[in-house]
Short mmCIF file of C-alpha atoms in Angstrom, two decimals:
data_model
loop_
_atom_site.label_atom_id
_atom_site.label_comp_id
_atom_site.label_asym_id
_atom_site.label_seq_id
_atom_site.Cartn_x
_atom_site.Cartn_y
_atom_site.Cartn_z
CA MET A 1 219.57 46.60 67.57
CA ARG A 2 220.23 42.94 67.12
CA PHE A 3 218.73 40.06 66.96
CA SER A 4 219.72 36.24 67.70
CA ALA A 5 219.10 33.82 65.00
CA ALA A 6 216.54 32.02 67.78
CA THR A 7 214.61 35.18 67.60
CA VAL A 8 214.59 35.11 63.97
CA VAL A 9 213.34 31.11 64.34
CA ALA A 10 210.56 31.96 66.88
CA ALA A 11 209.10 34.66 64.90
CA ALA A 12 208.94 32.08 61.99
CA PHE A 13 206.74 29.76 64.18
CA VAL A 14 204.66 32.27 66.19
CA ALA A 15 203.69 34.41 63.12
CA PRO A 16 201.59 31.39 61.42
CA VAL A 17 199.88 30.54 64.44
CA LEU A 18 198.98 34.30 65.14
CA ALA A 19 197.29 34.18 61.86
CA ALA A 20 194.76 31.28 61.94
CA ARG A 21 191.37 32.52 63.54
CA THR A 22 188.30 30.80 65.22
CA TRP A 23 184.99 31.53 64.03
CA ASP A 24 181.80 30.73 65.51
CA VAL A 25 178.73 29.03 63.88
CA ASN A 26 175.90 29.74 66.05
CA TRP A 27 172.44 27.47 66.20
CA VAL A 28 169.55 29.95 65.91
CA ASN A 29 166.24 27.82 65.79
CA GLY A 30 167.70 25.08 64.87
CA VAL A 31 169.48 26.58 62.04
CA PRO A 32 173.61 27.29 61.80
CA GLN A 33 174.19 30.94 61.19
CA PRO A 34 175.92 31.56 58.91
CA GLN A 35 175.11 28.84 56.73
CA VAL A 36 177.91 29.34 54.63
CA LEU A 37 181.24 30.51 56.00
CA ASN A 38 184.11 31.00 54.34
CA ILE A 39 187.76 30.37 55.82
CA SER A 40 191.57 30.06 55.44
CA ALA A 41 193.01 26.31 55.54
CA GLY A 42 194.40 26.04 59.11
CA ASP A 43 190.93 28.67 60.83
CA THR A 44 189.08 26.69 63.24
CA VAL A 45 185.32 26.39 63.33
CA ARG A 46 183.33 26.22 66.77
CA TRP A 47 179.85 25.39 66.85
CA PRO A 48 178.56 26.18 70.49
CA ASN A 49 174.89 25.28 71.61
CA ASN A 50 173.51 28.29 72.98
CA ASP A 51 170.28 27.45 71.18
CA GLY A 52 168.48 25.21 73.73
CA PRO A 53 168.01 21.73 72.33
CA ASP A 54 170.77 19.19 71.42
CA HIS A 55 172.65 19.27 68.62
CA ALA A 56 175.39 17.25 66.77
CA ILE A 57 177.70 18.22 63.97
CA VAL A 58 177.86 15.76 61.53
CA GLN A 59 179.91 15.79 58.35
CA THR A 60 177.75 14.81 55.29
CA ALA A 61 177.92 13.40 51.74
CA ASN A 62 178.98 15.89 49.05
CA GLY A 63 176.25 18.38 47.79
CA ALA A 64 175.40 21.26 49.81
CA ARG A 65 171.90 20.82 52.02
CA SER A 66 172.62 17.17 52.10
CA CYS A 67 171.04 14.97 54.98
CA ASN A 68 173.40 11.90 54.63
CA ASN A 69 176.45 11.55 56.50
CA LEU A 70 179.52 11.19 54.98
CA ALA A 71 181.25 7.74 56.11
CA GLY A 72 184.62 8.11 58.06
CA GLY A 73 183.41 12.06 58.32
CA PHE A 74 183.77 13.95 61.65
CA ASN A 75 180.70 13.63 64.29
CA SER A 76 180.68 15.50 67.21
CA GLY A 77 178.03 13.24 69.15
CA THR A 78 175.42 15.31 71.00
CA LEU A 79 176.09 18.57 72.12
CA THR A 80 173.74 19.69 74.87
CA ARG A 81 173.20 23.70 76.13
CA GLY A 82 176.54 25.14 76.81
CA GLN A 83 178.52 22.38 74.94
CA ALA A 84 180.66 23.47 71.96
CA TYR A 85 182.13 21.40 69.39
CA ASN A 86 185.66 22.55 67.60
CA ARG A 87 187.09 21.58 64.53
CA THR A 88 190.39 22.73 62.67
CA PHE A 89 190.12 22.58 59.20
CA ASN A 90 193.55 22.48 56.98
CA ASP A 91 192.62 21.28 53.70
CA VAL A 92 191.44 22.84 51.18
CA SER A 93 187.62 21.70 50.07
CA ALA A 94 184.25 22.31 50.68
CA ILE A 95 182.87 20.91 53.84
CA ASN A 96 179.19 20.08 54.36
CA TYR A 97 177.59 19.32 57.71
CA LYS A 98 174.39 18.77 59.36
CA ASP A 99 172.51 18.78 63.03
CA GLY A 100 172.72 14.86 63.37
CA VAL A 101 169.86 14.92 66.03
CA GLY A 102 166.23 13.78 65.21
CA ASN A 103 165.03 15.62 62.25
CA ASN A 104 166.84 18.75 62.61
CA CYS A 105 168.69 18.42 59.60
CA GLN A 106 165.12 18.49 57.31
CA SER A 107 164.24 21.53 59.38
CA GLY A 108 167.07 23.62 57.90
CA GLY A 109 170.12 22.32 60.08
CA GLN A 110 172.68 22.06 57.44
CA GLY A 111 175.85 24.21 56.74
CA THR A 112 178.92 24.44 54.05
CA ILE A 113 182.63 25.42 55.17
CA ASN A 114 184.72 26.96 52.27
CA VAL A 115 188.09 26.01 53.05
CA GLN A 116 190.49 27.89 50.93
CA ALA A 117 194.03 28.62 50.86
CA ASN A 118 196.16 30.97 52.68
CA GLY A 119 195.31 34.36 51.24
CA THR A 120 193.21 33.75 48.72
CA LEU A 121 189.44 34.42 50.88
CA PRO A 122 187.31 36.15 48.79
CA SER A 123 185.37 39.30 50.21
CA THR A 124 182.55 37.89 52.45
CA THR A 125 180.16 39.48 55.03
CA ASN A 126 181.08 36.56 57.56
CA THR A 127 182.95 37.93 60.76
CA PRO A 128 183.52 35.56 63.71
CA SER A 129 181.73 35.97 66.76
CA PRO A 130 183.32 37.00 70.15
CA SER A 131 184.84 34.03 71.55
CA PRO A 132 187.84 33.53 74.30
CA THR A 133 190.26 33.56 71.00
CA HIS A 134 189.08 37.06 69.76
CA GLY A 135 189.27 40.59 70.86
CA SER A 136 192.17 42.73 71.43
CA ALA A 137 194.35 40.15 69.79
CA ALA A 138 192.36 40.11 66.41
CA ASN A 139 194.19 43.78 65.74
CA LEU A 140 197.45 41.95 66.34
CA ILE A 141 196.61 39.22 64.15
CA ILE A 142 196.13 41.74 61.29
CA SER A 143 199.04 43.54 61.90
CA VAL A 144 201.29 40.59 62.09
CA GLU A 145 199.48 39.51 58.29
CA LYS A 146 199.97 42.85 57.05
CA SER A 147 203.79 42.99 58.28
CA ILE A 148 205.14 39.19 58.60
CA PHE A 149 207.51 40.55 55.45
CA VAL A 150 208.69 43.78 57.03
CA VAL A 151 209.28 42.17 60.46
CA THR A 152 211.27 39.04 58.59
CA ILE A 153 213.29 41.75 56.33
CA GLY A 154 214.00 43.71 59.58
CA PHE A 155 215.35 40.66 61.27
CA LEU A 156 217.21 39.67 58.72
CA GLY A 157 218.68 43.12 58.28
CA ALA A 158 219.54 43.02 61.81
CA LEU A 159 221.48 39.79 61.59
CA LEU A 160 223.88 41.10 58.75
CA LEU A 161 224.71 43.93 60.73
#
């Protein structure tokens, strides 16, 4: 079977997109769960408000469990029940955030997102919550991550034939 150069180029662009994940951080009694989440650069974190009271996702100054806003940091604005805030993290760093509504931060509404280089995630107990971007595609993502090298070599081999 022969593959065109366009097929190889398309595969090169599609594979990284399939490898990115979306992680849910849910509010449980005003506290984000999980409070610490390890992700890869390029992943997206989604904070759905299914807890009831209003929440606001606000980036905080360096230092875990800080309630001080980071100047120039992200701020979701107020999220009412049923709304969600999504943010993609591309830079390797530790991102601290809080619930910026009322005294929610002082009551435990803070968390940390550890963004690490692709392929360097430590073993973790964090698992993505089901969301529209998960499901049967999760197995495909894992397969693509494990076989991207083999597929690329296969395409290149077919081009040479």
